[in-house]
Amino acid sequence: MIQWVSLGTGPRPVPQPVSTPLVWATAFAGAMALVAVLNALVGTDRPGLALSALSLLSALLGVYARFTAAPGTAALCWLFLNGFAIPPAGVLTWTNPRDTFWLVCLLTAALTGTTLARLLQARAAYRRLTTRVLPRTQEPGDWPGDV
């Protein structure tokens, strides 16, 4: 496989996002750990808390990810939310309005994190750019006596 590498040695105006497989691996491990901690502390009877925590995880991962990683991140977080954060634990179910809402929340969080990061990085890169002011040259005037 050919991988394009930048030959420039100067600082990049906008940092490169993390690779998608790394974001998904982090989403897998983070969602698993987060759901395990929530189940140990508060139990499986509060899926709203688990949804909020996983949405925050999706948004934080979205800050470092590409836009193409958002659907996979949301799906991985939903799998752990549906499979282990609600009873019966270990069984995937689909309840149409609830699970659709959960997927939309997780996808929106991931996309919001990515969008916010890109806007802030673009703003910072724009502020780092400097404009060069050229010295003013003597130009002839509009009147015949001006030179």
mmCIF file with all atom_site columns, C-alpha atoms in Angstrom:
data_model
loop_
_atom_site.group_PDB
_atom_site.id
_atom_site.type_symbol
_atom_site.label_atom_id
_atom_site.label_alt_id
_atom_site.label_comp_id
_atom_site.label_asym_id
_atom_site.label_entity_id
_atom_site.label_seq_id
_atom_site.pdbx_PDB_ins_code
_atom_site.Cartn_x
_atom_site.Cartn_y
_atom_site.Cartn_z
_atom_site.occupancy
_atom_site.B_iso_or_equiv
_atom_site.pdbx_formal_charge
_atom_site.auth_seq_id
_atom_site.auth_comp_id
_atom_site.auth_asym_id
_atom_site.auth_atom_id
_atom_site.pdbx_PDB_model_num
ATOM 1   C CA . MET A 1 1   ? 0.000   0.000  0.000   1.00 0.00 ? 1   MET A CA 1
ATOM 2   C CA . ILE A 1 2   ? 1.288   3.459  -0.835  1.00 0.00 ? 2   ILE A CA 1
ATOM 3   C CA . GLN A 1 3   ? 1.292   5.986  1.959   1.00 0.00 ? 3   GLN A CA 1
ATOM 4   C CA . TRP A 1 4   ? 1.730   9.660  1.149   1.00 0.00 ? 4   TRP A CA 1
ATOM 5   C CA . VAL A 1 5   ? 4.097   11.439 3.482   1.00 0.00 ? 5   VAL A CA 1
ATOM 6   C CA . SER A 1 6   ? 4.573   15.184 3.680   1.00 0.00 ? 6   SER A CA 1
ATOM 7   C CA . LEU A 1 7   ? 8.144   16.262 3.007   1.00 0.00 ? 7   LEU A CA 1
ATOM 8   C CA . GLY A 1 8   ? 7.789   19.624 4.739   1.00 0.00 ? 8   GLY A CA 1
ATOM 9   C CA . THR A 1 9   ? 9.696   20.094 7.968   1.00 0.00 ? 9   THR A CA 1
ATOM 10  C CA . GLY A 1 10  ? 7.924   23.203 9.230   1.00 0.00 ? 10  GLY A CA 1
ATOM 11  C CA . PRO A 1 11  ? 5.016   23.260 11.645  1.00 0.00 ? 11  PRO A CA 1
ATOM 12  C CA . ARG A 1 12  ? 1.627   22.296 10.261  1.00 0.00 ? 12  ARG A CA 1
ATOM 13  C CA . PRO A 1 13  ? -1.058  24.952 10.533  1.00 0.00 ? 13  PRO A CA 1
ATOM 14  C CA . VAL A 1 14  ? -3.699  22.333 11.462  1.00 0.00 ? 14  VAL A CA 1
ATOM 15  C CA . PRO A 1 15  ? -2.852  19.096 13.308  1.00 0.00 ? 15  PRO A CA 1
ATOM 16  C CA . GLN A 1 16  ? -3.606  15.789 11.617  1.00 0.00 ? 16  GLN A CA 1
ATOM 17  C CA . PRO A 1 17  ? -6.486  13.749 13.090  1.00 0.00 ? 17  PRO A CA 1
ATOM 18  C CA . VAL A 1 18  ? -5.836  10.360 14.660  1.00 0.00 ? 18  VAL A CA 1
ATOM 19  C CA . SER A 1 19  ? -6.318  7.334  12.421  1.00 0.00 ? 19  SER A CA 1
ATOM 20  C CA . THR A 1 20  ? -9.793  5.808  12.357  1.00 0.00 ? 20  THR A CA 1
ATOM 21  C CA . PRO A 1 21  ? -8.823  2.294  13.571  1.00 0.00 ? 21  PRO A CA 1
ATOM 22  C CA . LEU A 1 22  ? -7.115  3.817  16.609  1.00 0.00 ? 22  LEU A CA 1
ATOM 23  C CA . VAL A 1 23  ? -10.207 5.889  17.402  1.00 0.00 ? 23  VAL A CA 1
ATOM 24  C CA . TRP A 1 24  ? -12.412 2.799  17.103  1.00 0.00 ? 24  TRP A CA 1
ATOM 25  C CA . ALA A 1 25  ? -10.087 0.742  19.317  1.00 0.00 ? 25  ALA A CA 1
ATOM 26  C CA . THR A 1 26  ? -10.203 3.518  21.904  1.00 0.00 ? 26  THR A CA 1
ATOM 27  C CA . ALA A 1 27  ? -13.999 3.694  21.609  1.00 0.00 ? 27  ALA A CA 1
ATOM 28  C CA . PHE A 1 28  ? -14.222 -0.068 22.130  1.00 0.00 ? 28  PHE A CA 1
ATOM 29  C CA . ALA A 1 29  ? -11.969 -0.089 25.188  1.00 0.00 ? 29  ALA A CA 1
ATOM 30  C CA . GLY A 1 30  ? -13.348 3.164  26.604  1.00 0.00 ? 30  GLY A CA 1
ATOM 31  C CA . ALA A 1 31  ? -16.999 2.173  26.228  1.00 0.00 ? 31  ALA A CA 1
ATOM 32  C CA . MET A 1 32  ? -16.326 -1.223 27.763  1.00 0.00 ? 32  MET A CA 1
ATOM 33  C CA . ALA A 1 33  ? -14.530 0.309  30.755  1.00 0.00 ? 33  ALA A CA 1
ATOM 34  C CA . LEU A 1 34  ? -17.092 3.085  31.170  1.00 0.00 ? 34  LEU A CA 1
ATOM 35  C CA . VAL A 1 35  ? -20.059 0.716  31.134  1.00 0.00 ? 35  VAL A CA 1
ATOM 36  C CA . ALA A 1 36  ? -18.293 -1.646 33.560  1.00 0.00 ? 36  ALA A CA 1
ATOM 37  C CA . VAL A 1 37  ? -17.606 1.202  35.985  1.00 0.00 ? 37  VAL A CA 1
ATOM 38  C CA . LEU A 1 38  ? -21.162 2.527  35.718  1.00 0.00 ? 38  LEU A CA 1
ATOM 39  C CA . ASN A 1 39  ? -22.626 -0.940 36.234  1.00 0.00 ? 39  ASN A CA 1
ATOM 40  C CA . ALA A 1 40  ? -20.459 -1.420 39.315  1.00 0.00 ? 40  ALA A CA 1
ATOM 41  C CA . LEU A 1 41  ? -21.297 1.982  40.803  1.00 0.00 ? 41  LEU A CA 1
ATOM 42  C CA . VAL A 1 42  ? -24.962 2.584  39.925  1.00 0.00 ? 42  VAL A CA 1
ATOM 43  C CA . GLY A 1 43  ? -26.206 -0.644 38.343  1.00 0.00 ? 43  GLY A CA 1
ATOM 44  C CA . THR A 1 44  ? -28.025 -1.276 35.085  1.00 0.00 ? 44  THR A CA 1
ATOM 45  C CA . ASP A 1 45  ? -31.251 0.506  36.005  1.00 0.00 ? 45  ASP A CA 1
ATOM 46  C CA . ARG A 1 46  ? -30.102 3.976  34.835  1.00 0.00 ? 46  ARG A CA 1
ATOM 47  C CA . PRO A 1 47  ? -29.531 3.911  31.055  1.00 0.00 ? 47  PRO A CA 1
ATOM 48  C CA . GLY A 1 48  ? -29.802 7.712  30.847  1.00 0.00 ? 48  GLY A CA 1
ATOM 49  C CA . LEU A 1 49  ? -26.626 8.100  32.866  1.00 0.00 ? 49  LEU A CA 1
ATOM 50  C CA . ALA A 1 50  ? -24.866 5.529  30.692  1.00 0.00 ? 50  ALA A CA 1
ATOM 51  C CA . LEU A 1 51  ? -26.083 7.319  27.548  1.00 0.00 ? 51  LEU A CA 1
ATOM 52  C CA . SER A 1 52  ? -24.774 10.643 28.866  1.00 0.00 ? 52  SER A CA 1
ATOM 53  C CA . ALA A 1 53  ? -21.395 9.163  29.763  1.00 0.00 ? 53  ALA A CA 1
ATOM 54  C CA . LEU A 1 54  ? -21.040 7.378  26.412  1.00 0.00 ? 54  LEU A CA 1
ATOM 55  C CA . SER A 1 55  ? -22.115 10.534 24.547  1.00 0.00 ? 55  SER A CA 1
ATOM 56  C CA . LEU A 1 56  ? -19.377 12.432 26.358  1.00 0.00 ? 56  LEU A CA 1
ATOM 57  C CA . LEU A 1 57  ? -16.903 9.700  25.401  1.00 0.00 ? 57  LEU A CA 1
ATOM 58  C CA . SER A 1 58  ? -18.050 9.937  21.758  1.00 0.00 ? 58  SER A CA 1
ATOM 59  C CA . ALA A 1 59  ? -17.627 13.707 21.774  1.00 0.00 ? 59  ALA A CA 1
ATOM 60  C CA . LEU A 1 60  ? -14.149 13.471 23.291  1.00 0.00 ? 60  LEU A CA 1
ATOM 61  C CA . LEU A 1 61  ? -13.103 10.863 20.746  1.00 0.00 ? 61  LEU A CA 1
ATOM 62  C CA . GLY A 1 62  ? -14.596 13.020 17.994  1.00 0.00 ? 62  GLY A CA 1
ATOM 63  C CA . VAL A 1 63  ? -12.203 15.821 18.924  1.00 0.00 ? 63  VAL A CA 1
ATOM 64  C CA . TYR A 1 64  ? -9.250  13.726 17.784  1.00 0.00 ? 64  TYR A CA 1
ATOM 65  C CA . ALA A 1 65  ? -10.937 11.807 14.950  1.00 0.00 ? 65  ALA A CA 1
ATOM 66  C CA . ARG A 1 66  ? -11.883 12.299 11.338  1.00 0.00 ? 66  ARG A CA 1
ATOM 67  C CA . PHE A 1 67  ? -15.501 12.741 10.297  1.00 0.00 ? 67  PHE A CA 1
ATOM 68  C CA . THR A 1 68  ? -15.487 9.241  8.808   1.00 0.00 ? 68  THR A CA 1
ATOM 69  C CA . ALA A 1 69  ? -14.852 7.723  12.247  1.00 0.00 ? 69  ALA A CA 1
ATOM 70  C CA . ALA A 1 70  ? -18.044 9.137  13.792  1.00 0.00 ? 70  ALA A CA 1
ATOM 71  C CA . PRO A 1 71  ? -20.520 6.418  12.683  1.00 0.00 ? 71  PRO A CA 1
ATOM 72  C CA . GLY A 1 72  ? -18.264 3.602  13.884  1.00 0.00 ? 72  GLY A CA 1
ATOM 73  C CA . THR A 1 73  ? -17.610 5.352  17.174  1.00 0.00 ? 73  THR A CA 1
ATOM 74  C CA . ALA A 1 74  ? -21.343 5.824  17.740  1.00 0.00 ? 74  ALA A CA 1
ATOM 75  C CA . ALA A 1 75  ? -22.070 2.201  16.804  1.00 0.00 ? 75  ALA A CA 1
ATOM 76  C CA . LEU A 1 76  ? -19.425 0.822  19.183  1.00 0.00 ? 76  LEU A CA 1
ATOM 77  C CA . CYS A 1 77  ? -20.707 2.948  22.048  1.00 0.00 ? 77  CYS A CA 1
ATOM 78  C CA . TRP A 1 78  ? -24.288 1.876  21.261  1.00 0.00 ? 78  TRP A CA 1
ATOM 79  C CA . LEU A 1 79  ? -23.297 -1.804 21.279  1.00 0.00 ? 79  LEU A CA 1
ATOM 80  C CA . PHE A 1 80  ? -21.966 -1.515 24.819  1.00 0.00 ? 80  PHE A CA 1
ATOM 81  C CA . LEU A 1 81  ? -24.896 0.660  25.899  1.00 0.00 ? 81  LEU A CA 1
ATOM 82  C CA . ASN A 1 82  ? -27.460 -1.773 24.524  1.00 0.00 ? 82  ASN A CA 1
ATOM 83  C CA . GLY A 1 83  ? -25.623 -4.947 25.391  1.00 0.00 ? 83  GLY A CA 1
ATOM 84  C CA . PHE A 1 84  ? -24.377 -4.257 28.900  1.00 0.00 ? 84  PHE A CA 1
ATOM 85  C CA . ALA A 1 85  ? -25.856 -1.043 30.337  1.00 0.00 ? 85  ALA A CA 1
ATOM 86  C CA . ILE A 1 86  ? -29.510 -2.145 30.277  1.00 0.00 ? 86  ILE A CA 1
ATOM 87  C CA . PRO A 1 87  ? -31.083 -5.378 31.513  1.00 0.00 ? 87  PRO A CA 1
ATOM 88  C CA . PRO A 1 88  ? -30.794 -8.159 30.413  1.00 0.00 ? 88  PRO A CA 1
ATOM 89  C CA . ALA A 1 89  ? -27.016 -7.718 30.321  1.00 0.00 ? 89  ALA A CA 1
ATOM 90  C CA . GLY A 1 90  ? -25.243 -9.457 27.487  1.00 0.00 ? 90  GLY A CA 1
ATOM 91  C CA . VAL A 1 91  ? -28.247 -9.511 25.131  1.00 0.00 ? 91  VAL A CA 1
ATOM 92  C CA . LEU A 1 92  ? -28.575 -7.141 22.174  1.00 0.00 ? 92  LEU A CA 1
ATOM 93  C CA . THR A 1 93  ? -32.119 -5.948 21.605  1.00 0.00 ? 93  THR A CA 1
ATOM 94  C CA . TRP A 1 94  ? -33.696 -3.373 19.330  1.00 0.00 ? 94  TRP A CA 1
ATOM 95  C CA . THR A 1 95  ? -36.504 -1.195 20.586  1.00 0.00 ? 95  THR A CA 1
ATOM 96  C CA . ASN A 1 96  ? -37.161 1.128  17.699  1.00 0.00 ? 96  ASN A CA 1
ATOM 97  C CA . PRO A 1 97  ? -37.771 4.576  19.216  1.00 0.00 ? 97  PRO A CA 1
ATOM 98  C CA . ARG A 1 98  ? -35.329 4.141  22.102  1.00 0.00 ? 98  ARG A CA 1
ATOM 99  C CA . ASP A 1 99  ? -32.401 2.666  20.190  1.00 0.00 ? 99  ASP A CA 1
ATOM 100 C CA . THR A 1 100 ? -32.829 5.034  17.272  1.00 0.00 ? 100 THR A CA 1
ATOM 101 C CA . PHE A 1 101 ? -32.714 7.943  19.711  1.00 0.00 ? 101 PHE A CA 1
ATOM 102 C CA . TRP A 1 102 ? -29.602 6.499  21.380  1.00 0.00 ? 102 TRP A CA 1
ATOM 103 C CA . LEU A 1 103 ? -27.806 6.061  18.062  1.00 0.00 ? 103 LEU A CA 1
ATOM 104 C CA . VAL A 1 104 ? -28.719 9.590  16.983  1.00 0.00 ? 104 VAL A CA 1
ATOM 105 C CA . CYS A 1 105 ? -27.478 10.990 20.318  1.00 0.00 ? 105 CYS A CA 1
ATOM 106 C CA . LEU A 1 106 ? -24.166 9.144  20.081  1.00 0.00 ? 106 LEU A CA 1
ATOM 107 C CA . LEU A 1 107 ? -23.648 10.069 16.417  1.00 0.00 ? 107 LEU A CA 1
ATOM 108 C CA . THR A 1 108 ? -24.524 13.700 17.100  1.00 0.00 ? 108 THR A CA 1
ATOM 109 C CA . ALA A 1 109 ? -22.053 13.803 19.987  1.00 0.00 ? 109 ALA A CA 1
ATOM 110 C CA . ALA A 1 110 ? -19.252 12.355 17.853  1.00 0.00 ? 110 ALA A CA 1
ATOM 111 C CA . LEU A 1 111 ? -19.960 14.722 14.962  1.00 0.00 ? 111 LEU A CA 1
ATOM 112 C CA . THR A 1 112 ? -20.249 17.700 17.310  1.00 0.00 ? 112 THR A CA 1
ATOM 113 C CA . GLY A 1 113 ? -16.873 16.917 18.862  1.00 0.00 ? 113 GLY A CA 1
ATOM 114 C CA . THR A 1 114 ? -15.245 16.583 15.453  1.00 0.00 ? 114 THR A CA 1
ATOM 115 C CA . THR A 1 115 ? -16.868 19.754 14.105  1.00 0.00 ? 115 THR A CA 1
ATOM 116 C CA . LEU A 1 116 ? -15.932 21.782 17.165  1.00 0.00 ? 116 LEU A CA 1
ATOM 117 C CA . ALA A 1 117 ? -12.341 20.579 17.017  1.00 0.00 ? 117 ALA A CA 1
ATOM 118 C CA . ARG A 1 118 ? -12.015 21.395 13.311  1.00 0.00 ? 118 ARG A CA 1
ATOM 119 C CA . LEU A 1 119 ? -13.477 24.878 13.797  1.00 0.00 ? 119 LEU A CA 1
ATOM 120 C CA . LEU A 1 120 ? -11.186 25.647 16.722  1.00 0.00 ? 120 LEU A CA 1
ATOM 121 C CA . GLN A 1 121 ? -8.136  24.292 14.883  1.00 0.00 ? 121 GLN A CA 1
ATOM 122 C CA . ALA A 1 122 ? -8.968  26.285 11.754  1.00 0.00 ? 122 ALA A CA 1
ATOM 123 C CA . ARG A 1 123 ? -9.441  29.427 13.825  1.00 0.00 ? 123 ARG A CA 1
ATOM 124 C CA . ALA A 1 124 ? -6.101  28.881 15.553  1.00 0.00 ? 124 ALA A CA 1
ATOM 125 C CA . ALA A 1 125 ? -4.387  28.250 12.215  1.00 0.00 ? 125 ALA A CA 1
ATOM 126 C CA . TYR A 1 126 ? -5.917  31.412 10.780  1.00 0.00 ? 126 TYR A CA 1
ATOM 127 C CA . ARG A 1 127 ? -4.646  33.414 13.738  1.00 0.00 ? 127 ARG A CA 1
ATOM 128 C CA . ARG A 1 128 ? -1.132  32.007 13.278  1.00 0.00 ? 128 ARG A CA 1
ATOM 129 C CA . LEU A 1 129 ? -0.998  33.201 9.706   1.00 0.00 ? 129 LEU A CA 1
ATOM 130 C CA . THR A 1 130 ? 0.570   36.616 9.410   1.00 0.00 ? 130 THR A CA 1
ATOM 131 C CA . THR A 1 131 ? -0.028  39.136 6.703   1.00 0.00 ? 131 THR A CA 1
ATOM 132 C CA . ARG A 1 132 ? 2.955   40.861 5.230   1.00 0.00 ? 132 ARG A CA 1
ATOM 133 C CA . VAL A 1 133 ? 2.579   44.594 4.866   1.00 0.00 ? 133 VAL A CA 1
ATOM 134 C CA . LEU A 1 134 ? 4.548   45.992 1.950   1.00 0.00 ? 134 LEU A CA 1
ATOM 135 C CA . PRO A 1 135 ? 6.202   49.406 2.309   1.00 0.00 ? 135 PRO A CA 1
ATOM 136 C CA . ARG A 1 136 ? 4.266   52.197 0.709   1.00 0.00 ? 136 ARG A CA 1
ATOM 137 C CA . THR A 1 137 ? 5.689   53.366 -2.601  1.00 0.00 ? 137 THR A CA 1
ATOM 138 C CA . GLN A 1 138 ? 5.522   56.865 -3.966  1.00 0.00 ? 138 GLN A CA 1
ATOM 139 C CA . GLU A 1 139 ? 2.845   56.996 -6.632  1.00 0.00 ? 139 GLU A CA 1
ATOM 140 C CA . PRO A 1 140 ? 2.139   59.901 -8.925  1.00 0.00 ? 140 PRO A CA 1
ATOM 141 C CA . GLY A 1 141 ? -0.856  61.989 -7.895  1.00 0.00 ? 141 GLY A CA 1
ATOM 142 C CA . ASP A 1 142 ? -3.988  62.826 -9.819  1.00 0.00 ? 142 ASP A CA 1
ATOM 143 C CA . TRP A 1 143 ? -3.069  66.481 -10.444 1.00 0.00 ? 143 TRP A CA 1
ATOM 144 C CA . PRO A 1 144 ? -0.522  67.569 -13.008 1.00 0.00 ? 144 PRO A CA 1
ATOM 145 C CA . GLY A 1 145 ? 1.664   69.290 -10.375 1.00 0.00 ? 145 GLY A CA 1
ATOM 146 C CA . ASP A 1 146 ? 1.903   66.125 -8.250  1.00 0.00 ? 146 ASP A CA 1
ATOM 147 C CA . VAL A 1 147 ? 4.813   63.868 -8.980  1.00 0.00 ? 147 VAL A CA 1
#
